[in-house]
Amino acid sequence: MSLDQREEQATTTVPAPPCGDPNDGDEYFLWTEVKKFVPCDGHRSVVAHGSAGSSKHYLLVPTARVRGIECECIQGGWDYWQDAIGVIPEAFKDSPVSPIQVGLGINSAYARKQEQLHIHIAPFWQGAQDKLEMEKSKGIITDVWAKWPVSIVQIGTKENPNDLRQYRVIRTGQITSNLFAALKSYVQPTSMADETMILIPQKSGGWYVLNSDERLKSPAGSSTCDHLLVYS
């Protein structure tokens, strides 16, 4: 796995359990790999290939020990979403995928396969953007964060467009706030570990910010970003 060091440098703080211990060993693959590439002066995040040899799927991985979306330290700490957005132009400059076709996503604690926080950077399923644009034209999606919990859109999956899932969706011109903190403050989940978050670009610029979990019913919510992002 190749990792590219980010430009931003700063002294990282060590998150306390349950975010994980910096001395965690080889059973935590991503964390073990990240430690190999981090110099003494510290980088906030690194970029990894999410699929072997793929120019379409990357991961943004913190250099601090952060187990996942449930870790409280990311709600008031470094903004990893901004890091992930920032790497898109460079990561996809030689890719068959245009940067405007790229979305971001993070899985819940129960859907992820790695015990180190990672944001997927990959093309989004076009059907998801099409549905969001249609709902936007109806005025259903708002840019008022306080209304995020009740701004619901039903979207199919890339595997089956008729398999509808519920998402809380907000739209914004720019990501100016910590999305982990916004999720905690406005959606107020019972447990952050249950949550998935996805960013899909608006055609006119800016982002749709999606959130879902298994609490949503009829149709069901989702605990993973994998239904809307395309990794190969």
CSV table of C-alpha atoms in Angstrom, one decimal:
chain,number,residue,atom,x,y,z
A,1,MET,CA,0.0,0.0,0.0
A,2,SER,CA,1.4,3.4,-0.9
A,3,LEU,CA,0.8,6.4,1.2
A,4,ASP,CA,1.4,10.0,0.2
A,5,GLN,CA,2.2,12.5,3.0
A,6,ARG,CA,0.0,15.6,3.1
A,7,GLU,CA,1.4,19.1,3.1
A,8,GLU,CA,-0.2,20.2,6.3
A,9,GLN,CA,2.1,19.5,9.3
A,10,ALA,CA,1.5,20.0,13.0
A,11,THR,CA,2.1,18.2,16.2
A,12,THR,CA,-0.7,15.7,16.7
A,13,THR,CA,-2.5,15.0,19.9
A,14,VAL,CA,-2.9,11.5,21.2
A,15,PRO,CA,-6.6,10.5,21.4
A,16,ALA,CA,-7.7,8.6,24.5
A,17,PRO,CA,-9.5,5.3,24.5
A,18,PRO,CA,-12.0,4.3,23.1
A,19,CYS,CA,-10.4,5.9,20.1
A,20,GLY,CA,-7.5,3.4,20.3
A,21,ASP,CA,-4.0,3.3,21.7
A,22,PRO,CA,-1.0,4.6,19.7
A,23,ASN,CA,0.7,1.3,20.7
A,24,ASP,CA,-1.9,-0.8,19.0
A,25,GLY,CA,-0.3,-3.5,16.9
A,26,ASP,CA,-0.5,-5.5,13.7
A,27,GLU,CA,-4.1,-6.4,14.1
A,28,TYR,CA,-4.9,-2.8,13.1
A,29,PHE,CA,-3.7,-2.9,9.5
A,30,LEU,CA,-4.3,0.7,8.5
A,31,TRP,CA,-2.9,2.1,11.7
A,32,THR,CA,0.2,-0.1,11.4
A,33,GLU,CA,0.8,1.0,7.8
A,34,VAL,CA,0.2,4.7,8.6
A,35,LYS,CA,2.8,4.6,11.3
A,36,LYS,CA,5.5,3.4,8.8
A,37,PHE,CA,5.1,6.5,6.7
A,38,VAL,CA,4.7,9.3,9.3
A,39,PRO,CA,7.9,11.3,10.0
A,40,CYS,CA,8.9,12.6,13.4
A,41,ASP,CA,7.5,16.1,12.8
A,42,GLY,CA,4.1,14.6,12.2
A,43,HIS,CA,1.5,14.9,9.4
A,44,ARG,CA,-2.2,15.2,10.1
A,45,SER,CA,-3.3,12.7,7.5
A,46,VAL,CA,-2.0,10.5,4.7
A,47,VAL,CA,-3.5,9.3,1.5
A,48,ALA,CA,-3.6,5.6,0.7
A,49,HIS,CA,-4.8,3.6,-2.3
A,50,GLY,CA,-8.1,2.1,-1.3
A,51,SER,CA,-7.9,-0.7,-3.9
A,52,ALA,CA,-4.6,-2.2,-5.1
A,53,GLY,CA,-3.3,-0.2,-8.1
A,54,SER,CA,-6.6,1.7,-8.4
A,55,SER,CA,-6.6,5.3,-9.7
A,56,LYS,CA,-10.3,5.6,-8.7
A,57,HIS,CA,-10.3,4.8,-5.0
A,58,TYR,CA,-8.3,6.4,-2.2
A,59,LEU,CA,-8.5,6.7,1.6
A,60,LEU,CA,-7.7,9.7,3.7
A,61,VAL,CA,-6.3,8.3,7.0
A,62,PRO,CA,-5.4,10.3,10.1
A,63,THR,CA,-1.8,10.0,11.4
A,64,ALA,CA,-3.2,10.1,15.0
A,65,ARG,CA,-4.7,6.9,16.5
A,66,VAL,CA,-8.4,7.4,15.8
A,67,ARG,CA,-10.5,4.3,15.6
A,68,GLY,CA,-13.4,5.8,13.7
A,69,ILE,CA,-16.5,8.0,13.5
A,70,GLU,CA,-17.4,7.4,17.2
A,71,CYS,CA,-14.2,9.0,18.5
A,72,GLU,CA,-15.0,12.2,20.3
A,73,CYS,CA,-11.6,13.8,19.5
A,74,ILE,CA,-12.6,14.4,15.8
A,75,GLN,CA,-15.6,16.5,16.7
A,76,GLY,CA,-13.4,19.4,17.9
A,77,GLY,CA,-10.1,18.5,16.3
A,78,TRP,CA,-8.5,18.6,12.9
A,79,ASP,CA,-11.0,18.7,10.0
A,80,TYR,CA,-10.3,15.5,8.1
A,81,TRP,CA,-13.1,16.3,5.6
A,82,GLN,CA,-11.3,19.3,4.4
A,83,ASP,CA,-8.2,17.2,4.0
A,84,ALA,CA,-10.1,14.7,1.9
A,85,ILE,CA,-11.7,17.4,-0.2
A,86,GLY,CA,-8.3,19.0,-0.7
A,87,VAL,CA,-6.6,15.8,-2.2
A,88,ILE,CA,-9.3,15.2,-4.9
A,89,PRO,CA,-7.7,17.4,-7.6
A,90,GLU,CA,-4.3,15.9,-7.2
A,91,ALA,CA,-5.4,12.3,-6.7
A,92,PHE,CA,-7.6,12.3,-9.8
A,93,LYS,CA,-5.6,14.5,-12.2
A,94,ASP,CA,-4.3,11.5,-14.2
A,95,SER,CA,-7.4,9.3,-13.6
A,96,PRO,CA,-10.1,8.5,-16.1
A,97,VAL,CA,-12.5,9.9,-13.4
A,98,SER,CA,-13.0,13.7,-13.4
A,99,PRO,CA,-12.7,15.4,-9.9
A,100,ILE,CA,-16.3,16.6,-10.3
A,101,GLN,CA,-17.4,12.9,-10.3
A,102,VAL,CA,-15.8,12.2,-6.9
A,103,GLY,CA,-17.5,11.8,-3.6
A,104,LEU,CA,-16.5,11.1,0.0
A,105,GLY,CA,-17.8,8.7,2.6
A,106,ILE,CA,-17.2,7.2,6.0
A,107,ASN,CA,-18.8,4.0,7.3
A,108,SER,CA,-20.3,3.3,10.7
A,109,ALA,CA,-18.3,1.4,13.2
A,110,TYR,CA,-20.4,-1.7,12.3
A,111,ALA,CA,-19.9,-1.5,8.6
A,112,ARG,CA,-16.2,-0.7,8.4
A,113,LYS,CA,-13.5,-3.3,7.9
A,114,GLN,CA,-10.6,-1.3,9.4
A,115,GLU,CA,-10.2,-0.1,12.9
A,116,GLN,CA,-8.6,3.2,12.0
A,117,LEU,CA,-10.6,6.2,10.8
A,118,HIS,CA,-10.6,6.5,7.0
A,119,ILE,CA,-12.6,8.6,4.6
A,120,HIS,CA,-13.3,6.9,1.2
A,121,ILE,CA,-12.5,9.1,-1.8
A,122,ALA,CA,-14.1,7.6,-4.9
A,123,PRO,CA,-16.5,8.2,-7.7
A,124,PHE,CA,-20.1,8.4,-6.7
A,125,TRP,CA,-23.0,6.4,-8.3
A,126,GLN,CA,-24.5,8.8,-10.8
A,127,GLY,CA,-28.1,7.8,-9.8
A,128,ALA,CA,-27.5,9.3,-6.4
A,129,GLN,CA,-26.6,12.7,-7.7
A,130,ASP,CA,-29.5,12.6,-10.2
A,131,LYS,CA,-32.0,11.9,-7.4
A,132,LEU,CA,-30.5,14.7,-5.2
A,133,GLU,CA,-30.7,17.2,-8.0
A,134,MET,CA,-34.3,16.3,-8.6
A,135,GLU,CA,-35.1,16.7,-4.9
A,136,LYS,CA,-33.2,20.0,-4.8
A,137,SER,CA,-35.4,21.4,-7.5
A,138,LYS,CA,-38.5,20.6,-5.4
A,139,GLY,CA,-37.1,22.6,-2.5
A,140,ILE,CA,-37.0,19.6,-0.2
A,141,ILE,CA,-33.3,19.9,0.6
A,142,THR,CA,-32.3,23.0,2.7
A,143,ASP,CA,-29.1,24.6,3.7
A,144,VAL,CA,-30.3,25.3,7.2
A,145,TRP,CA,-28.3,22.9,9.4
A,146,ALA,CA,-30.9,22.8,12.1
A,147,LYS,CA,-33.3,21.2,9.7
A,148,TRP,CA,-30.9,18.4,8.8
A,149,PRO,CA,-32.7,15.7,10.9
A,150,VAL,CA,-36.0,16.2,9.0
A,151,SER,CA,-34.6,16.8,5.5
A,152,ILE,CA,-35.1,13.2,4.3
A,153,VAL,CA,-34.4,11.9,0.8
A,154,GLN,CA,-34.9,8.3,-0.4
A,155,ILE,CA,-32.2,7.0,-2.7
A,156,GLY,CA,-31.7,3.6,-4.3
A,157,THR,CA,-28.4,1.7,-4.2
A,158,LYS,CA,-25.8,1.3,-7.0
A,159,GLU,CA,-26.5,-2.4,-6.7
A,160,ASN,CA,-30.3,-2.0,-7.1
A,161,PRO,CA,-31.8,1.5,-7.8
A,162,ASN,CA,-35.2,0.2,-6.6
A,163,ASP,CA,-33.8,-0.7,-3.2
A,164,LEU,CA,-34.6,2.6,-1.5
A,165,ARG,CA,-32.7,3.8,1.6
A,166,GLN,CA,-33.4,6.9,3.7
A,167,TYR,CA,-30.8,9.7,4.1
A,168,ARG,CA,-30.8,13.0,6.0
A,169,VAL,CA,-29.5,15.5,3.4
A,170,ILE,CA,-28.4,19.0,3.6
A,171,ARG,CA,-26.8,21.1,0.9
A,172,THR,CA,-24.1,23.7,1.3
A,173,GLY,CA,-22.0,25.9,-0.9
A,174,GLN,CA,-18.8,25.2,1.1
A,175,ILE,CA,-17.8,22.9,3.9
A,176,THR,CA,-17.0,25.5,6.6
A,177,SER,CA,-17.7,23.6,9.7
A,178,ASN,CA,-16.6,20.3,11.2
A,179,LEU,CA,-19.1,17.8,9.8
A,180,PHE,CA,-18.6,15.3,12.7
A,181,ALA,CA,-19.5,18.1,15.2
A,182,ALA,CA,-22.5,19.2,13.1
A,183,LEU,CA,-23.8,15.6,13.0
A,184,LYS,CA,-23.4,15.3,16.8
A,185,SER,CA,-25.0,18.7,17.4
A,186,TYR,CA,-27.9,18.7,15.0
A,187,VAL,CA,-28.8,15.1,14.2
A,188,GLN,CA,-28.1,14.1,17.8
A,189,PRO,CA,-27.6,10.4,17.2
A,190,THR,CA,-28.0,7.9,20.0
A,191,SER,CA,-24.5,6.7,19.2
A,192,MET,CA,-22.0,8.2,16.7
A,193,ALA,CA,-20.8,4.6,16.1
A,194,ASP,CA,-24.1,4.0,14.2
A,195,GLU,CA,-23.6,6.7,11.7
A,196,THR,CA,-22.5,6.9,8.1
A,197,MET,CA,-21.7,10.1,6.2
A,198,ILE,CA,-21.4,10.8,2.5
A,199,LEU,CA,-20.5,13.9,0.5
A,200,ILE,CA,-21.7,14.1,-3.1
A,201,PRO,CA,-21.0,17.3,-5.2
A,202,GLN,CA,-23.9,19.4,-6.5
A,203,LYS,CA,-23.8,20.0,-10.2
A,204,SER,CA,-23.8,23.8,-9.6
A,205,GLY,CA,-21.0,23.7,-7.1
A,206,GLY,CA,-20.9,22.9,-3.4
A,207,TRP,CA,-21.9,19.7,-1.7
A,208,TYR,CA,-24.8,17.5,-0.6
A,209,VAL,CA,-24.0,16.1,2.9
A,210,LEU,CA,-25.8,12.8,3.6
A,211,ASN,CA,-26.2,11.0,6.8
A,212,SER,CA,-28.0,7.8,7.7
A,213,ASP,CA,-28.2,5.0,10.2
A,214,GLU,CA,-30.3,2.0,11.0
A,215,ARG,CA,-32.8,4.0,13.1
A,216,LEU,CA,-34.4,5.2,9.9
A,217,LYS,CA,-37.3,3.0,8.9
A,218,SER,CA,-39.8,2.5,6.0
A,219,PRO,CA,-37.7,2.4,4.0
A,220,ALA,CA,-34.6,1.5,6.0
A,221,GLY,CA,-31.6,3.7,6.6
A,222,SER,CA,-28.0,2.7,5.9
A,223,SER,CA,-24.9,2.2,8.0
A,224,THR,CA,-22.5,2.3,5.0
A,225,CYS,CA,-21.4,4.7,2.3
A,226,ASP,CA,-20.7,1.7,0.0
A,227,HIS,CA,-24.1,1.8,-1.6
A,228,LEU,CA,-23.4,5.2,-3.2
A,229,LEU,CA,-19.7,5.2,-3.9
A,230,VAL,CA,-18.0,3.2,-6.6
A,231,TYR,CA,-14.6,1.7,-5.8
A,232,SER,CA,-13.6,0.1,-9.1
